[in-house]
Tab-separated table of C-alpha atoms in Angstrom:
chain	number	residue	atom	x	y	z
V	1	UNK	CA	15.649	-6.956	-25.548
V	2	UNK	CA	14.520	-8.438	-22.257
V	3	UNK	CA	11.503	-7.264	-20.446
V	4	UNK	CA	10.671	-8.758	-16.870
V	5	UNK	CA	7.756	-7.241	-14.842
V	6	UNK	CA	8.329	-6.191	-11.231
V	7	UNK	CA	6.196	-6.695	-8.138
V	8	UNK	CA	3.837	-4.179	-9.501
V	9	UNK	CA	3.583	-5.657	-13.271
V	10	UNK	CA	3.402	-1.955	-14.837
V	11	UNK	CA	6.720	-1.454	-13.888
V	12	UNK	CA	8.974	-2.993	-15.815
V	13	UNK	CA	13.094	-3.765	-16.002
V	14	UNK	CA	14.563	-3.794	-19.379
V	15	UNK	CA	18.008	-5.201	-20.453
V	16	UNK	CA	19.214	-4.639	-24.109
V	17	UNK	CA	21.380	-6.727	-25.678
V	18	UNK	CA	24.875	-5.262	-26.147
V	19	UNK	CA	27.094	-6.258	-28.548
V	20	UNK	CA	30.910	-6.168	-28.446
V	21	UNK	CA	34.451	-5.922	-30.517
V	22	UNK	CA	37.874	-4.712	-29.651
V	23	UNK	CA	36.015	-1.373	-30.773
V	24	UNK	CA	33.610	-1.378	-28.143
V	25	UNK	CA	30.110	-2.032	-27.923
V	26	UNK	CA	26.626	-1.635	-29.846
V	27	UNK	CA	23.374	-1.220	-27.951
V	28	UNK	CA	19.688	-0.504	-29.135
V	29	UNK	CA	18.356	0.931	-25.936
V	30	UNK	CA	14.532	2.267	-27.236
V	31	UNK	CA	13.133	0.706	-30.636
V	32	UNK	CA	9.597	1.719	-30.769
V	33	UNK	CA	8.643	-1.739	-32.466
V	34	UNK	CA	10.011	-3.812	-30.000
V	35	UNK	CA	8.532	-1.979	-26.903
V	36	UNK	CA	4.918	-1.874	-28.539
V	37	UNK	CA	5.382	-5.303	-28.837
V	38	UNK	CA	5.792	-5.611	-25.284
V	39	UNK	CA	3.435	-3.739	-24.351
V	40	UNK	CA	4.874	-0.499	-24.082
V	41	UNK	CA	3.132	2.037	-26.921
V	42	UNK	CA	4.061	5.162	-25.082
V	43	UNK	CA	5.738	8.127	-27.329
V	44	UNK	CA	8.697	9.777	-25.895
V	45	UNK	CA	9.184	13.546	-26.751
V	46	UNK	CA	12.099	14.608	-24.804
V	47	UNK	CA	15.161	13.141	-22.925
V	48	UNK	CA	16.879	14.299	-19.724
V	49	UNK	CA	20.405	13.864	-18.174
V	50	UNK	CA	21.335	14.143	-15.000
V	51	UNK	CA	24.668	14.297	-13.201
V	52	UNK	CA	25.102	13.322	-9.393
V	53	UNK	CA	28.863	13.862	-8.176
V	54	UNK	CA	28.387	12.626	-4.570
V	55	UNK	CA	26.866	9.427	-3.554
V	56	UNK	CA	23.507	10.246	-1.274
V	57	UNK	CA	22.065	11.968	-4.042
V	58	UNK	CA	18.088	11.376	-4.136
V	59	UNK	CA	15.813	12.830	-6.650
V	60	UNK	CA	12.205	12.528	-5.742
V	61	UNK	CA	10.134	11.527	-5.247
V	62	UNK	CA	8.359	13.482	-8.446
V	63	UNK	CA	5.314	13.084	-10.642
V	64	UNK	CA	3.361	15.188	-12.978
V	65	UNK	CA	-0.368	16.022	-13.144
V	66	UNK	CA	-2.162	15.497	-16.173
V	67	UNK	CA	-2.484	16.843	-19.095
V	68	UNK	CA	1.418	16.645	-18.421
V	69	UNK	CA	1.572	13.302	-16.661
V	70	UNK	CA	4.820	11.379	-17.776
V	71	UNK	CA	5.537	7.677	-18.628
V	72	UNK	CA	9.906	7.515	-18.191
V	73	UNK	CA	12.184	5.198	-19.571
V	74	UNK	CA	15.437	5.615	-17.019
V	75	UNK	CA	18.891	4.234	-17.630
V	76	UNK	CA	22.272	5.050	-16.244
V	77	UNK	CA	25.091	5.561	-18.796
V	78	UNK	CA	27.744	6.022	-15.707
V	79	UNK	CA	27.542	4.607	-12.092
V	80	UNK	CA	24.322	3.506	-9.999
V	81	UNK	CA	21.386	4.277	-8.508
V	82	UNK	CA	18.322	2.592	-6.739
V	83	UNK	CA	15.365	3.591	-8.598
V	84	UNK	CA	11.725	3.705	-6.735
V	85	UNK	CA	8.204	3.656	-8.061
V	86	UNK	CA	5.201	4.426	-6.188
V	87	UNK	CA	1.899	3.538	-7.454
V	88	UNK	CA	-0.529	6.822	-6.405
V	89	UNK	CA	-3.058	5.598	-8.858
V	90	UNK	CA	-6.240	6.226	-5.954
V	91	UNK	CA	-7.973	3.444	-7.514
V	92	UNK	CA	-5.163	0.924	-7.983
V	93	UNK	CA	-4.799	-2.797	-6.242
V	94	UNK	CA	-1.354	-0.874	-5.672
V	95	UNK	CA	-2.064	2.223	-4.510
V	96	UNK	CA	0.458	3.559	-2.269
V	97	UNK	CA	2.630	0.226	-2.720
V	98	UNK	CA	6.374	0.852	-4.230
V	99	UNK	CA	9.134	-1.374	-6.231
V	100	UNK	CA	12.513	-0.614	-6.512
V	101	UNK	CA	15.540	-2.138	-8.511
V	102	UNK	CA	19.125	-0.934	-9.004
V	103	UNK	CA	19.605	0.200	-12.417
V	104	UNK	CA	23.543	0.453	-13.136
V	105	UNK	CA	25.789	0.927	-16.175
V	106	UNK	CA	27.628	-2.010	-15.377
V	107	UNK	CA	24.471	-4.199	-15.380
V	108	UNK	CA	22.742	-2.183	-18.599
V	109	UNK	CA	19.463	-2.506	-17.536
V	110	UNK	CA	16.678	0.265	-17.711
V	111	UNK	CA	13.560	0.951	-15.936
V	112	UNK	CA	9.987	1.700	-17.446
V	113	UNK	CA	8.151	3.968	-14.963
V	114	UNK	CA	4.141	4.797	-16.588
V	115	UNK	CA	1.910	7.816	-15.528
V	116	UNK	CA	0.384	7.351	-12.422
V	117	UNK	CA	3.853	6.869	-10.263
V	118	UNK	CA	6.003	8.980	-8.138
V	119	UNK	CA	9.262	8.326	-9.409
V	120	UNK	CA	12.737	8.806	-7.800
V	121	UNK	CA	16.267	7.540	-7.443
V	122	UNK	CA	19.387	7.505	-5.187
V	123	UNK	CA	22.848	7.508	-6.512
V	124	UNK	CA	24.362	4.752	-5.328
V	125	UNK	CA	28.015	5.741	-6.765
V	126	UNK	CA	29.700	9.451	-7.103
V	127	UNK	CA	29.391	10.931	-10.813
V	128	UNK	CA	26.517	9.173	-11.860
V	129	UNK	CA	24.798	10.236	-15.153
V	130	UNK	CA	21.392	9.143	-15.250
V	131	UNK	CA	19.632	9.579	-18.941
V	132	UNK	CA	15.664	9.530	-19.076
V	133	UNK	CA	13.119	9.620	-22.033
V	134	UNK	CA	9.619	11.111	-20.917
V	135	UNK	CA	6.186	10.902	-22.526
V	136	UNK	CA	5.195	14.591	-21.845
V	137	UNK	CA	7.683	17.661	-21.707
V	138	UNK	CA	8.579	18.846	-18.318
V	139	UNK	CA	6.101	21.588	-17.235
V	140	UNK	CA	7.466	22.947	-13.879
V	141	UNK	CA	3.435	24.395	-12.715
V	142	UNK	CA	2.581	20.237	-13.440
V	143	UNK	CA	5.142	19.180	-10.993
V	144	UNK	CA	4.577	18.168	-7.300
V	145	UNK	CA	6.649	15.888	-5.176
V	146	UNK	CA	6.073	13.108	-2.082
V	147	UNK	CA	8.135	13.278	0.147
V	148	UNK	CA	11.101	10.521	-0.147
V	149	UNK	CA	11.325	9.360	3.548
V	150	UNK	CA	7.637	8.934	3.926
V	151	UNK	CA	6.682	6.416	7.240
V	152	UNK	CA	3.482	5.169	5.700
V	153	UNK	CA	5.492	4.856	2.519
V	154	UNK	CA	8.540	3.145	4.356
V	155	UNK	CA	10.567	2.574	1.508
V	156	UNK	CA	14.000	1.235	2.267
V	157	UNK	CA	16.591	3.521	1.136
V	158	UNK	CA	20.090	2.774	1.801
V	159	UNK	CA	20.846	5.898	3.528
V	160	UNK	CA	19.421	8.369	6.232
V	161	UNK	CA	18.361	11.907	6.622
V	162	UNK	CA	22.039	12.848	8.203
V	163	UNK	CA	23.502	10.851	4.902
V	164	UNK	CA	21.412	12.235	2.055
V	165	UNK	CA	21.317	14.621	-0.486
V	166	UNK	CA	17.749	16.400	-1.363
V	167	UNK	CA	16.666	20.014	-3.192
V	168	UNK	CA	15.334	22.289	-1.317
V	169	UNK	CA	12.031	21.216	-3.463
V	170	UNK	CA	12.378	17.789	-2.633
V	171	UNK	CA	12.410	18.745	0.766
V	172	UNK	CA	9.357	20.457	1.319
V	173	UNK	CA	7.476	17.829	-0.579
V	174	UNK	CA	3.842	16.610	0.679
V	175	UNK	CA	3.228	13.748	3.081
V	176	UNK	CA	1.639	10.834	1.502
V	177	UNK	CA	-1.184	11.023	3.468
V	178	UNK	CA	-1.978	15.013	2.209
V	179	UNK	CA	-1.630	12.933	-1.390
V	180	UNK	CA	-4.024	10.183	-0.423
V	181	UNK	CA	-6.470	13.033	0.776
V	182	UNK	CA	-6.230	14.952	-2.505
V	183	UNK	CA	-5.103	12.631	-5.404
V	184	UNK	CA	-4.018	13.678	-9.019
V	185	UNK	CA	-4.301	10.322	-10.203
């Protein structure tokens, strides 16, 4: 397995190695070895799926407070999205800085997203299935959100607030600046 470090170097892409037959394919997408090895020693205790059926779909951009912050692991087993990170570590060189890469089932890459980041993603294709291992179980009292179209944020999505797709949660989400005056992390 590949691992290449984004702009901010805790965020990381992954691309396994995929092997194929006239059967099909073989993947290992998560060996605990390997990623300690890298770097990334993080224990995983539950796994999400999602399914998007329009394209517009954002979900974010969330994080959870400790004790039940969570490190992710994010793939997509069917279409595309554009994945974000946020760094709202207070004390971080990074703080309020974000990366984003397109993380497709076509391209079989994956995303490692620690504690310490809002997270979110737009679907970038309809009926997208987007499968995520997290390091803490999802505690819905631990869960706050920033809002995704932020302007001291700025993050370039693709699409606009006439094009998109939120939850009612995601939109009422906190500025970034009510974040930056009250930090979790």
């Amino acid at each position: 397995m590949k691992f290449e470090a984004l702009e901010i170097p805790d965020v990381k892409l992954l691309y396994p190695r995929k092997f194929g037959d006239e059967r099909g394919f073989f993947s290992e997408t998560y060996s605990q070895s390997t990623f300690a090895e890298a770097g990334i020693d993080q224990v995983f205790v539950q796994d999400n799926h999602s399914l998007s059926r329009s394209v517009g779909v954002l979900r974010g951009l969330h994080y959870q407070c400790a004790p039940y912050a969570q490190d992710k692991l994010v793939r997509v087993l069917r279409g595309r999205i554009l994945d974000v990170a946020v760094d709202i570590r207070k004390s971080s060189p990074t703080f309020g800085k974000w990366v984003s890469a397109e993380i497709s089932a076509e391209e079989w890459n994956q995303i490692f997203i620690p504690k310490g980041f809002a997270h979110g993603f737009l679907t970038l294709e309809p009926d997208t299935e987007v499968h995520y291992k997290v390091s803490a179980p999802y505690v819905p009292d631990a869960e706050k959100s920033i809002i995704w179209n932020d302007p001291d944020l700025d993050i370039q999505w693709p699409v606009t607030e006439n094009t998109v797709t939120l939850s009612q949660k995601d939109q009422h989400a906190i500025s970034f600046d009510d974040y930056r005056h009250n930090p979790d992390f």
